[in-house]
Amino acid sequence: LFMLGIFKITCGAGVFKDTKCSRVLLCENRERRRRSKIAECVKNVSVKCWKHLRGGFVFIEVKFRILMGFFQVFFSFQRTFQKGTVDTDTSLLEMITGLNPSRLADEFNIRCAYDYNHYDTLFLYTLVPIVFVIVVVGVYMLLSRVYNKYKESVRQETITTVFYLTFLVYPGVSQTILETYLCEEFPTADGNEVFKSALRADYRLSCENSKERVIALVYASIMLVVYPVGIVLLYVSFLKRYHDLILKQDSTNLNQDEKSKLKRVSFLISPYKTERYWFETYELFRKLIQTSLVSFLQDTAFPTLSPTIAMNISIIVAFLLMYMQPYKKTGDFWFAFVSLVLLIPASQLSVLELSSKQITNGNYGIMGVEFGLMIVIVLVELWWQKKGKSEGEVKDLARTESHTDEEFVGVVNDNLNTMEENMKLKKRNADVEDENSRYRDENMRLKERIKELESMVPEDEASRDAVEVAVV
């Protein structure tokens, strides 16, 4: 994500002097490229592949975000309800969908070298995105000065990259922060146990007052403002700033400056209808409730309470989605709706009396349905788009062939009449030009006569007075 974001911002700055940035994949030695047919072939293939990849990602971008949102909640249910039965084969997928560093460490067995705990995960999970944003903003400031011509394009790519980062980390990092406050009591502890209160997310950590615990709580409180609260305020501030412009985004009277400003918030508003432009902020709240609230409500005395609440929340948000129908595309709406429905069985796997292997198979089944549904919807939309295009071409052809001979003759007559009118206008313009020429010649003759008369006037004052008296 870091490299992709920097690459997109650099492309927006016009560093490679190519809007597609395809030349970065090619050899810049023109002489060698001219000599080698292979290099020319690589160039053509690279440009075509870049266009197809970019167009394909734009086509499935909204579905990709829905898929990421599903897995963020899905893996949160695993962490909360299925402790001890989670299959580590999905750690890498969980890391990708939520940028969770501890899952990446689990995937590569880093515990063999360093036995990290929840507090280490908290510091790493919260600091990496901040460093990422600082570097991205620094690149933006540098490129906007060097390539001032592309300053607006660089700004758009920078804002979009930061939005993507917040979209990916928000549920996971918020849950990690809030889990720092959750402790579990062990009232029946015997003398062999070191402590009676442990951190629910990591039983190796004591909740008793200690320097490490106090530092973790203070740090978590600061990050609570930065992430769960701060990201929501970031989204709200952008939507409020461009509120009037967003409401008229469908208008055809927008100037270039207004269109450029709309692109800054395209990540927030592009998937949704104009009247539901705020839905991305709602999605933040929805994922925060489904990932973090259920963790607070978890109770060891009533193990089925939290999964039942999670199931009811999934049902409620599914009905809310059905009521609001915020997505522009029908395929996006149904994919989002079915994804919320699939979270219902995902929340109940731990309640059922199933073995660890059966729970793992159930998780794989739900994941397979989600991936398969996305592929089916994409294929259907592609087929429908192609069919609509073909039908439009047929209708245009039929409309062209439906013109009768009388309509054709009428069109020809209209054209002839227009040509005749143009000829008359040209002739009239020529007559006017001739008249103007005669007027110019007459003016020249008058000016010459005036000069002759002026030359006949006597120069001395006495003679002029005599002439005036004679005239009178």
Short mmCIF file of C-alpha atoms in Angstrom, two decimals:
data_model
loop_
_atom_site.label_atom_id
_atom_site.label_comp_id
_atom_site.label_asym_id
_atom_site.label_seq_id
_atom_site.Cartn_x
_atom_site.Cartn_y
_atom_site.Cartn_z
CA LEU A 1 0.00 0.00 0.00
CA PHE A 2 2.86 2.35 0.86
CA MET A 3 4.65 1.83 -2.47
CA LEU A 4 1.39 1.97 -4.45
CA GLY A 5 0.40 5.23 -2.77
CA ILE A 6 3.79 6.85 -3.46
CA PHE A 7 3.65 5.60 -7.06
CA LYS A 8 0.16 7.06 -7.60
CA ILE A 9 1.16 10.43 -6.12
CA THR A 10 4.32 10.50 -8.23
CA CYS A 11 2.31 9.71 -11.34
CA GLY A 12 -0.11 12.49 -10.49
CA ALA A 13 2.81 14.91 -10.34
CA GLY A 14 3.73 14.09 -13.92
CA VAL A 15 7.19 12.92 -12.94
CA PHE A 16 7.19 10.35 -15.72
CA LYS A 17 5.61 12.84 -18.19
CA ASP A 18 2.95 10.30 -19.05
CA THR A 19 -0.59 10.29 -17.70
CA LYS A 20 -0.70 6.48 -17.75
CA CYS A 21 2.75 6.18 -16.16
CA SER A 22 3.36 3.29 -18.55
CA ARG A 23 6.85 4.50 -19.45
CA VAL A 24 8.09 3.50 -16.01
CA LEU A 25 7.77 -0.12 -17.14
CA LEU A 26 9.85 0.45 -20.28
CA CYS A 27 13.46 0.96 -21.23
CA GLU A 28 14.06 4.68 -21.70
CA ASN A 29 16.88 4.17 -24.20
CA ARG A 30 15.14 5.17 -27.43
CA GLU A 31 18.02 4.03 -29.60
CA ARG A 32 17.92 0.54 -28.14
CA ARG A 33 14.14 0.43 -28.36
CA ARG A 34 14.29 1.44 -31.99
CA ARG A 35 16.77 -1.30 -32.77
CA SER A 36 15.02 -4.05 -30.87
CA LYS A 37 11.63 -5.31 -31.99
CA ILE A 38 11.33 -7.22 -28.72
CA ALA A 39 11.51 -4.00 -26.71
CA GLU A 40 8.80 -2.49 -28.90
CA CYS A 41 6.63 -5.54 -28.31
CA VAL A 42 7.22 -5.27 -24.55
CA LYS A 43 6.22 -1.63 -24.73
CA ASN A 44 2.93 -2.36 -26.47
CA VAL A 45 2.10 -5.23 -24.14
CA SER A 46 2.98 -3.16 -21.05
CA VAL A 47 0.78 -0.26 -22.11
CA LYS A 48 -2.14 -2.56 -22.91
CA CYS A 49 -1.75 -4.48 -19.65
CA TRP A 50 -1.63 -1.21 -17.67
CA LYS A 51 -4.80 0.05 -19.34
CA HIS A 52 -6.63 -3.21 -18.73
CA LEU A 53 -5.49 -3.46 -15.12
CA ARG A 54 -6.41 0.13 -14.37
CA GLY A 55 -9.80 -0.18 -16.05
CA GLY A 56 -10.46 -3.50 -14.32
CA PHE A 57 -9.65 -2.10 -10.88
CA VAL A 58 -11.90 0.91 -11.45
CA PHE A 59 -14.69 -1.50 -12.44
CA ILE A 60 -14.40 -3.64 -9.27
CA GLU A 61 -13.17 -0.96 -6.84
CA VAL A 62 -16.46 -0.67 -4.95
CA LYS A 63 -16.83 -4.46 -4.73
CA PHE A 64 -13.25 -4.70 -3.52
CA ARG A 65 -14.04 -2.26 -0.71
CA ILE A 66 -17.17 -4.21 0.22
CA LEU A 67 -15.10 -7.41 0.27
CA MET A 68 -12.48 -5.78 2.51
CA GLY A 69 -15.19 -4.53 4.88
CA PHE A 70 -16.69 -8.02 5.11
CA PHE A 71 -13.39 -9.66 6.03
CA GLN A 72 -12.58 -6.94 8.56
CA VAL A 73 -15.71 -7.83 10.52
CA PHE A 74 -15.43 -11.55 9.76
CA PHE A 75 -11.91 -11.87 11.20
CA SER A 76 -12.94 -9.71 14.15
CA PHE A 77 -15.65 -12.29 14.95
CA GLN A 78 -12.99 -15.00 14.80
CA ARG A 79 -10.74 -13.16 17.24
CA THR A 80 -13.61 -12.46 19.63
CA PHE A 81 -15.70 -15.65 19.53
CA GLN A 82 -13.38 -18.42 18.30
CA LYS A 83 -10.27 -18.17 20.45
CA GLY A 84 -8.27 -21.36 20.23
CA THR A 85 -10.01 -22.52 17.07
CA VAL A 86 -8.76 -19.93 14.57
CA ASP A 87 -6.90 -21.40 11.60
CA THR A 88 -3.56 -19.65 11.18
CA ASP A 89 -3.70 -20.23 7.41
CA THR A 90 -5.89 -17.13 7.17
CA SER A 91 -3.44 -14.88 9.05
CA LEU A 92 -2.00 -13.40 5.87
CA LEU A 93 -5.47 -12.64 4.48
CA GLU A 94 -6.41 -11.01 7.79
CA MET A 95 -3.25 -8.93 7.65
CA ILE A 96 -4.03 -7.78 4.09
CA THR A 97 -7.64 -6.84 4.78
CA GLY A 98 -6.88 -4.99 8.01
CA LEU A 99 -3.13 -4.25 7.81
CA ASN A 100 -2.74 -6.05 11.15
CA PRO A 101 1.03 -6.42 11.87
CA SER A 102 0.54 -9.14 14.50
CA ARG A 103 -1.14 -11.37 11.92
CA LEU A 104 1.81 -10.86 9.58
CA ALA A 105 4.14 -11.81 12.43
CA ASP A 106 2.08 -14.94 13.08
CA GLU A 107 2.27 -15.87 9.39
CA PHE A 108 6.09 -15.77 9.39
CA ASN A 109 6.58 -17.15 12.93
CA ILE A 110 8.35 -14.06 14.22
CA ARG A 111 7.59 -15.17 17.78
CA CYS A 112 10.54 -17.53 17.45
CA ALA A 113 12.83 -14.48 17.47
CA TYR A 114 10.76 -12.02 19.53
CA ASP A 115 7.88 -12.91 21.84
CA TYR A 116 5.68 -9.84 21.31
CA ASN A 117 2.52 -9.18 23.33
CA HIS A 118 -0.63 -7.08 22.96
CA TYR A 119 1.13 -3.87 23.97
CA ASP A 120 3.76 -4.37 21.25
CA THR A 121 0.98 -4.90 18.72
CA LEU A 122 -0.77 -1.75 19.98
CA PHE A 123 2.32 0.43 19.52
CA LEU A 124 3.18 -1.02 16.11
CA TYR A 125 -0.39 -1.02 14.79
CA THR A 126 -0.93 2.64 15.70
CA LEU A 127 2.48 4.09 14.81
CA VAL A 128 2.93 2.58 11.32
CA PRO A 129 -0.11 4.38 9.78
CA ILE A 130 1.00 7.67 11.32
CA VAL A 131 4.49 7.29 9.84
CA PHE A 132 2.90 6.37 6.52
CA VAL A 133 0.77 9.54 6.49
CA ILE A 134 3.76 11.71 7.43
CA VAL A 135 5.82 10.28 4.55
CA VAL A 136 2.93 10.66 2.08
CA VAL A 137 2.34 14.27 3.10
CA GLY A 138 6.08 14.94 2.81
CA VAL A 139 6.13 13.51 -0.71
CA TYR A 140 3.11 15.67 -1.57
CA MET A 141 4.78 18.84 -0.32
CA LEU A 142 7.98 18.05 -2.20
CA LEU A 143 6.30 17.18 -5.50
CA SER A 144 3.84 20.07 -5.34
CA ARG A 145 6.78 22.47 -5.21
CA VAL A 146 8.90 20.79 -7.87
CA TYR A 147 5.97 20.07 -10.21
CA ASN A 148 3.71 23.01 -9.44
CA LYS A 149 1.83 22.47 -12.71
CA TYR A 150 0.43 19.18 -11.37
CA LYS A 151 -0.20 20.38 -7.82
CA GLU A 152 -3.95 19.67 -7.90
CA SER A 153 -3.44 16.18 -9.31
CA VAL A 154 -0.88 15.40 -6.59
CA ARG A 155 -3.29 16.67 -3.93
CA GLN A 156 -6.08 14.43 -5.21
CA GLU A 157 -3.90 11.32 -5.21
CA THR A 158 -2.54 12.14 -1.74
CA ILE A 159 -6.01 12.55 -0.23
CA THR A 160 -7.24 9.35 -1.90
CA THR A 161 -4.22 7.39 -0.60
CA VAL A 162 -4.82 8.60 2.97
CA PHE A 163 -8.50 7.69 2.69
CA TYR A 164 -7.61 4.17 1.55
CA LEU A 165 -5.25 3.78 4.49
CA THR A 166 -7.87 4.90 7.02
CA PHE A 167 -10.44 2.62 5.38
CA LEU A 168 -8.19 -0.42 5.82
CA VAL A 169 -6.87 0.19 9.35
CA TYR A 170 -9.94 1.71 11.04
CA PRO A 171 -11.78 -1.41 12.31
CA GLY A 172 -8.69 -3.38 13.29
CA VAL A 173 -6.74 -0.61 14.96
CA SER A 174 -9.85 0.61 16.80
CA GLN A 175 -10.50 -2.87 18.15
CA THR A 176 -6.87 -3.23 19.22
CA ILE A 177 -7.01 0.09 21.07
CA LEU A 178 -10.27 -0.73 22.84
CA GLU A 179 -9.07 -4.23 23.78
CA THR A 180 -6.38 -2.56 25.91
CA TYR A 181 -9.11 -1.60 28.41
CA LEU A 182 -10.75 -5.05 28.60
CA CYS A 183 -9.65 -7.25 31.48
CA GLU A 184 -10.95 -10.57 32.70
CA GLU A 185 -11.24 -11.51 36.36
CA PHE A 186 -10.32 -14.93 37.75
CA PRO A 187 -11.95 -15.09 41.21
CA THR A 188 -11.12 -18.78 41.67
CA ALA A 189 -7.40 -18.37 41.22
CA ASP A 190 -5.25 -20.67 43.34
CA GLY A 191 -1.81 -20.06 44.69
CA ASN A 192 -0.09 -21.25 41.52
CA GLU A 193 -1.33 -18.33 39.43
CA VAL A 194 0.64 -15.12 39.25
CA PHE A 195 -2.33 -12.74 39.06
CA LYS A 196 -6.13 -12.78 39.20
CA SER A 197 -6.89 -10.19 36.52
CA ALA A 198 -5.53 -10.55 32.98
CA LEU A 199 -5.91 -8.69 29.71
CA ARG A 200 -8.59 -10.47 27.70
CA ALA A 201 -6.71 -9.99 24.42
CA ASP A 202 -3.50 -11.46 25.91
CA TYR A 203 -3.69 -13.53 29.10
CA ARG A 204 0.07 -13.16 29.62
CA LEU A 205 -0.42 -9.51 30.61
CA SER A 206 -1.63 -8.58 34.05
CA CYS A 207 -4.18 -5.83 34.61
CA GLU A 208 -2.71 -5.03 38.01
CA ASN A 209 -1.28 -1.56 38.44
CA SER A 210 2.20 -1.41 36.98
CA LYS A 211 4.34 1.03 35.04
CA GLU A 212 3.83 -0.91 31.81
CA ARG A 213 0.07 -0.99 32.32
CA VAL A 214 -0.17 2.74 33.05
CA ILE A 215 1.91 3.65 29.96
CA ALA A 216 -0.25 1.38 27.79
CA LEU A 217 -3.49 2.92 29.10
CA VAL A 218 -2.25 6.50 28.59
CA TYR A 219 -1.05 5.69 25.09
CA ALA A 220 -4.29 3.88 24.22
CA SER A 221 -6.29 6.90 25.41
CA ILE A 222 -4.34 9.18 23.07
CA MET A 223 -4.76 6.78 20.14
CA LEU A 224 -8.46 6.53 20.97
CA VAL A 225 -8.77 10.18 20.00
CA VAL A 226 -6.53 9.80 16.95
CA TYR A 227 -8.15 6.74 15.36
CA PRO A 228 -11.76 5.85 16.36
CA VAL A 229 -12.70 9.50 16.85
CA GLY A 230 -10.19 11.27 14.62
CA ILE A 231 -10.85 9.31 11.41
CA VAL A 232 -14.60 9.85 11.72
CA LEU A 233 -14.03 13.58 12.21
CA LEU A 234 -11.72 13.56 9.17
CA TYR A 235 -14.48 12.09 6.98
CA VAL A 236 -17.11 14.42 8.39
CA SER A 237 -14.92 17.51 7.89
CA PHE A 238 -14.34 16.71 4.20
CA LEU A 239 -18.02 16.00 3.58
CA LYS A 240 -19.04 19.21 5.35
CA ARG A 241 -16.46 21.29 3.49
CA TYR A 242 -17.66 20.14 0.06
CA HIS A 243 -21.32 19.65 1.03
CA ASP A 244 -22.83 22.14 -1.42
CA LEU A 245 -20.63 20.91 -4.24
CA ILE A 246 -21.49 17.26 -3.55
CA LEU A 247 -25.23 17.93 -3.75
CA LYS A 248 -24.89 19.35 -7.26
CA GLN A 249 -22.33 16.79 -8.51
CA ASP A 250 -24.81 15.48 -11.10
CA SER A 251 -25.18 18.91 -12.65
CA THR A 252 -23.73 19.56 -16.10
CA ASN A 253 -22.84 23.17 -15.25
CA LEU A 254 -19.79 22.39 -13.10
CA ASN A 255 -16.62 24.22 -14.06
CA GLN A 256 -13.17 22.66 -14.07
CA ASP A 257 -12.28 23.93 -10.59
CA GLU A 258 -15.43 22.39 -9.09
CA LYS A 259 -14.76 19.07 -10.81
CA SER A 260 -11.23 19.04 -9.41
CA LYS A 261 -12.53 19.64 -5.89
CA LEU A 262 -15.04 16.81 -6.26
CA LYS A 263 -12.23 14.43 -7.15
CA ARG A 264 -10.69 15.09 -3.73
CA VAL A 265 -13.66 13.39 -2.05
CA SER A 266 -14.42 10.88 -4.80
CA PHE A 267 -13.36 8.03 -2.48
CA LEU A 268 -16.12 8.99 -0.03
CA ILE A 269 -18.96 9.72 -2.45
CA SER A 270 -18.36 7.90 -5.75
CA PRO A 271 -19.97 4.54 -4.81
CA TYR A 272 -23.14 6.12 -3.42
CA LYS A 273 -26.15 8.06 -4.60
CA THR A 274 -26.07 11.81 -4.14
CA GLU A 275 -28.65 11.79 -1.35
CA ARG A 276 -26.60 9.11 0.49
CA TYR A 277 -23.24 10.86 0.15
CA TRP A 278 -22.60 10.37 3.91
CA PHE A 279 -22.85 6.57 3.79
CA GLU A 280 -19.09 5.95 4.05
CA THR A 281 -19.10 7.62 7.48
CA TYR A 282 -22.01 5.36 8.46
CA GLU A 283 -19.92 2.38 7.34
CA LEU A 284 -17.19 3.42 9.80
CA PHE A 285 -19.68 3.41 12.67
CA ARG A 286 -21.17 0.12 11.50
CA LYS A 287 -17.82 -1.67 11.42
CA LEU A 288 -16.77 -0.10 14.73
CA ILE A 289 -19.92 -1.44 16.42
CA GLN A 290 -19.61 -4.90 14.88
CA THR A 291 -15.92 -5.26 15.73
CA SER A 292 -15.49 -3.44 19.05
CA LEU A 293 -18.86 -3.19 20.78
CA VAL A 294 -19.33 -6.96 20.83
CA SER A 295 -15.93 -7.29 22.51
CA PHE A 296 -17.07 -5.06 25.37
CA LEU A 297 -20.26 -7.07 25.78
CA GLN A 298 -18.47 -10.41 25.95
CA ASP A 299 -19.06 -12.17 29.25
CA THR A 300 -17.53 -15.47 30.33
CA ALA A 301 -20.57 -16.22 32.51
CA PHE A 302 -22.85 -15.94 29.46
CA PRO A 303 -20.76 -17.10 26.47
CA THR A 304 -23.69 -16.92 24.04
CA LEU A 305 -24.59 -13.30 24.87
CA SER A 306 -22.00 -11.58 22.70
CA PRO A 307 -22.51 -13.81 19.59
CA THR A 308 -26.26 -13.31 19.86
CA ILE A 309 -25.85 -9.53 20.02
CA ALA A 310 -23.48 -9.68 17.04
CA MET A 311 -26.07 -11.69 15.09
CA ASN A 312 -28.84 -9.21 15.91
CA ILE A 313 -26.62 -6.27 14.89
CA SER A 314 -25.88 -7.99 11.56
CA ILE A 315 -29.61 -8.47 10.95
CA ILE A 316 -30.37 -4.83 11.81
CA VAL A 317 -27.66 -3.37 9.56
CA ALA A 318 -28.77 -5.66 6.72
CA PHE A 319 -32.33 -4.31 6.98
CA LEU A 320 -31.00 -0.74 7.19
CA LEU A 321 -29.03 -1.31 4.01
CA MET A 322 -32.15 -2.68 2.33
CA TYR A 323 -34.11 0.38 3.43
CA MET A 324 -31.54 3.01 2.41
CA GLN A 325 -30.21 1.35 -0.80
CA PRO A 326 -27.29 3.81 -0.99
CA TYR A 327 -25.26 2.29 -3.85
CA LYS A 328 -25.47 3.58 -7.40
CA LYS A 329 -25.07 0.12 -8.95
CA THR A 330 -27.51 -2.67 -8.25
CA GLY A 331 -24.71 -5.25 -8.23
CA ASP A 332 -22.85 -3.35 -5.49
CA PHE A 333 -26.00 -3.19 -3.38
CA TRP A 334 -26.72 -6.93 -3.57
CA PHE A 335 -23.10 -7.83 -2.90
CA ALA A 336 -23.06 -5.60 0.20
CA PHE A 337 -26.41 -7.01 1.37
CA VAL A 338 -25.41 -10.67 1.01
CA SER A 339 -22.07 -9.89 2.72
CA LEU A 340 -23.96 -8.61 5.77
CA VAL A 341 -26.20 -11.68 5.71
CA LEU A 342 -23.13 -13.98 5.67
CA LEU A 343 -21.95 -12.34 8.90
CA ILE A 344 -24.97 -13.87 10.67
CA PRO A 345 -23.74 -17.50 10.47
CA ALA A 346 -20.18 -16.28 11.01
CA SER A 347 -21.19 -14.94 14.42
CA GLN A 348 -22.91 -18.21 15.42
CA LEU A 349 -20.21 -20.78 14.63
CA SER A 350 -18.79 -20.55 18.16
CA VAL A 351 -22.22 -21.04 19.74
CA LEU A 352 -22.92 -24.29 17.94
CA GLU A 353 -21.49 -27.47 19.43
CA LEU A 354 -18.90 -27.98 16.72
CA SER A 355 -15.34 -29.25 16.77
CA SER A 356 -12.39 -27.04 15.91
CA LYS A 357 -12.12 -28.63 12.46
CA GLN A 358 -15.82 -28.10 11.76
CA ILE A 359 -15.59 -24.44 12.76
CA THR A 360 -12.57 -24.01 10.48
CA ASN A 361 -14.45 -25.66 7.60
CA GLY A 362 -17.42 -23.39 8.28
CA ASN A 363 -15.18 -20.34 8.10
CA TYR A 364 -13.71 -21.51 4.81
CA GLY A 365 -17.22 -22.14 3.49
CA ILE A 366 -18.36 -18.60 4.31
CA MET A 367 -15.20 -17.13 2.76
CA GLY A 368 -15.69 -19.22 -0.36
CA VAL A 369 -19.29 -18.04 -0.75
CA GLU A 370 -18.16 -14.41 -0.40
CA PHE A 371 -15.42 -14.73 -3.02
CA GLY A 372 -17.68 -16.73 -5.36
CA LEU A 373 -20.49 -14.19 -5.04
CA MET A 374 -18.15 -11.35 -5.97
CA ILE A 375 -16.93 -13.21 -9.08
CA VAL A 376 -20.50 -14.04 -10.16
CA ILE A 377 -21.70 -10.44 -9.75
CA VAL A 378 -18.70 -9.08 -11.70
CA LEU A 379 -19.32 -11.54 -14.55
CA VAL A 380 -23.04 -10.73 -14.63
CA GLU A 381 -22.35 -6.99 -14.73
CA LEU A 382 -19.84 -7.45 -17.55
CA TRP A 383 -22.34 -9.54 -19.52
CA TRP A 384 -25.12 -7.05 -18.87
CA GLN A 385 -22.92 -4.12 -19.87
CA LYS A 386 -21.93 -5.86 -23.09
CA LYS A 387 -25.53 -6.81 -23.81
CA GLY A 388 -26.74 -3.25 -23.22
CA LYS A 389 -24.05 -1.91 -25.53
CA SER A 390 -25.01 -4.38 -28.25
CA GLU A 391 -28.71 -3.57 -27.91
CA GLY A 392 -27.91 0.13 -28.12
CA GLU A 393 -26.00 -0.37 -31.34
CA VAL A 394 -28.88 -2.41 -32.81
CA LYS A 395 -31.39 0.28 -31.85
CA ASP A 396 -29.25 2.98 -33.44
CA LEU A 397 -29.00 0.94 -36.63
CA ALA A 398 -32.74 0.29 -36.70
CA ARG A 399 -33.42 3.96 -36.08
CA THR A 400 -31.17 4.86 -39.02
CA GLU A 401 -32.84 2.36 -41.35
CA SER A 402 -36.34 3.51 -40.36
CA HIS A 403 -35.93 6.82 -42.22
CA THR A 404 -38.34 6.88 -45.19
CA ASP A 405 -37.59 8.18 -48.67
CA GLU A 406 -39.84 11.18 -48.05
CA GLU A 407 -37.81 12.15 -44.97
CA PHE A 408 -34.63 11.77 -46.99
CA VAL A 409 -36.02 14.01 -49.81
CA GLY A 410 -37.11 16.54 -47.21
CA VAL A 411 -33.63 16.64 -45.72
CA VAL A 412 -32.10 17.10 -49.19
CA ASN A 413 -34.53 19.95 -50.03
CA ASP A 414 -33.72 21.66 -46.74
CA ASN A 415 -30.02 21.46 -47.55
CA LEU A 416 -30.61 22.90 -51.05
CA ASN A 417 -32.67 25.77 -49.64
CA THR A 418 -29.93 26.49 -47.15
CA MET A 419 -27.33 26.54 -49.92
CA GLU A 420 -29.50 28.93 -51.97
CA GLU A 421 -29.87 31.26 -49.02
CA ASN A 422 -26.10 31.20 -48.53
CA MET A 423 -25.57 32.15 -52.19
CA LYS A 424 -27.97 35.09 -51.86
CA LEU A 425 -26.17 36.27 -48.77
CA LYS A 426 -22.83 36.09 -50.54
CA LYS A 427 -24.19 38.11 -53.49
CA ARG A 428 -25.64 40.70 -51.15
CA ASN A 429 -22.32 40.99 -49.35
CA ALA A 430 -20.55 41.54 -52.69
CA ASP A 431 -22.98 44.38 -53.60
CA VAL A 432 -22.41 46.03 -50.26
CA GLU A 433 -18.65 45.77 -50.76
CA ASP A 434 -18.92 47.50 -54.15
CA GLU A 435 -21.03 50.30 -52.64
CA ASN A 436 -18.46 50.75 -49.89
CA SER A 437 -15.72 50.98 -52.52
CA ARG A 438 -17.59 53.78 -54.38
CA TYR A 439 -18.03 55.68 -51.11
CA ARG A 440 -14.30 55.41 -50.44
CA ASP A 441 -13.45 56.83 -53.91
CA GLU A 442 -15.88 59.73 -53.43
CA ASN A 443 -14.33 60.53 -50.05
CA MET A 444 -10.89 60.63 -51.59
CA ARG A 445 -12.06 63.09 -54.27
CA LEU A 446 -13.66 65.34 -51.65
CA LYS A 447 -10.48 65.41 -49.58
CA GLU A 448 -8.44 66.44 -52.64
CA ARG A 449 -10.93 69.27 -53.48
CA ILE A 450 -10.73 70.55 -49.91
CA LYS A 451 -6.94 70.70 -50.15
CA GLU A 452 -7.19 72.71 -53.42
CA LEU A 453 -9.58 75.19 -51.84
CA GLU A 454 -7.37 75.57 -48.80
CA SER A 455 -4.37 76.34 -51.02
CA MET A 456 -6.32 79.27 -52.68
CA VAL A 457 -6.82 81.12 -49.36
CA PRO A 458 -4.38 84.14 -49.05
CA GLU A 459 -1.75 83.89 -46.38
CA ASP A 460 -1.66 87.53 -45.15
CA GLU A 461 -4.35 88.78 -42.78
CA ALA A 462 -5.35 91.86 -44.86
CA SER A 463 -6.07 89.77 -47.94
CA ARG A 464 -8.15 87.28 -45.90
CA ASP A 465 -10.20 90.15 -44.46
CA ALA A 466 -10.80 91.46 -47.97
CA VAL A 467 -11.94 88.06 -49.15
CA GLU A 468 -14.32 87.72 -46.20
CA VAL A 469 -15.80 91.18 -46.94
CA ALA A 470 -16.26 90.23 -50.59
CA VAL A 471 -17.95 86.99 -49.58
CA VAL A 472 -20.31 88.80 -47.25
#
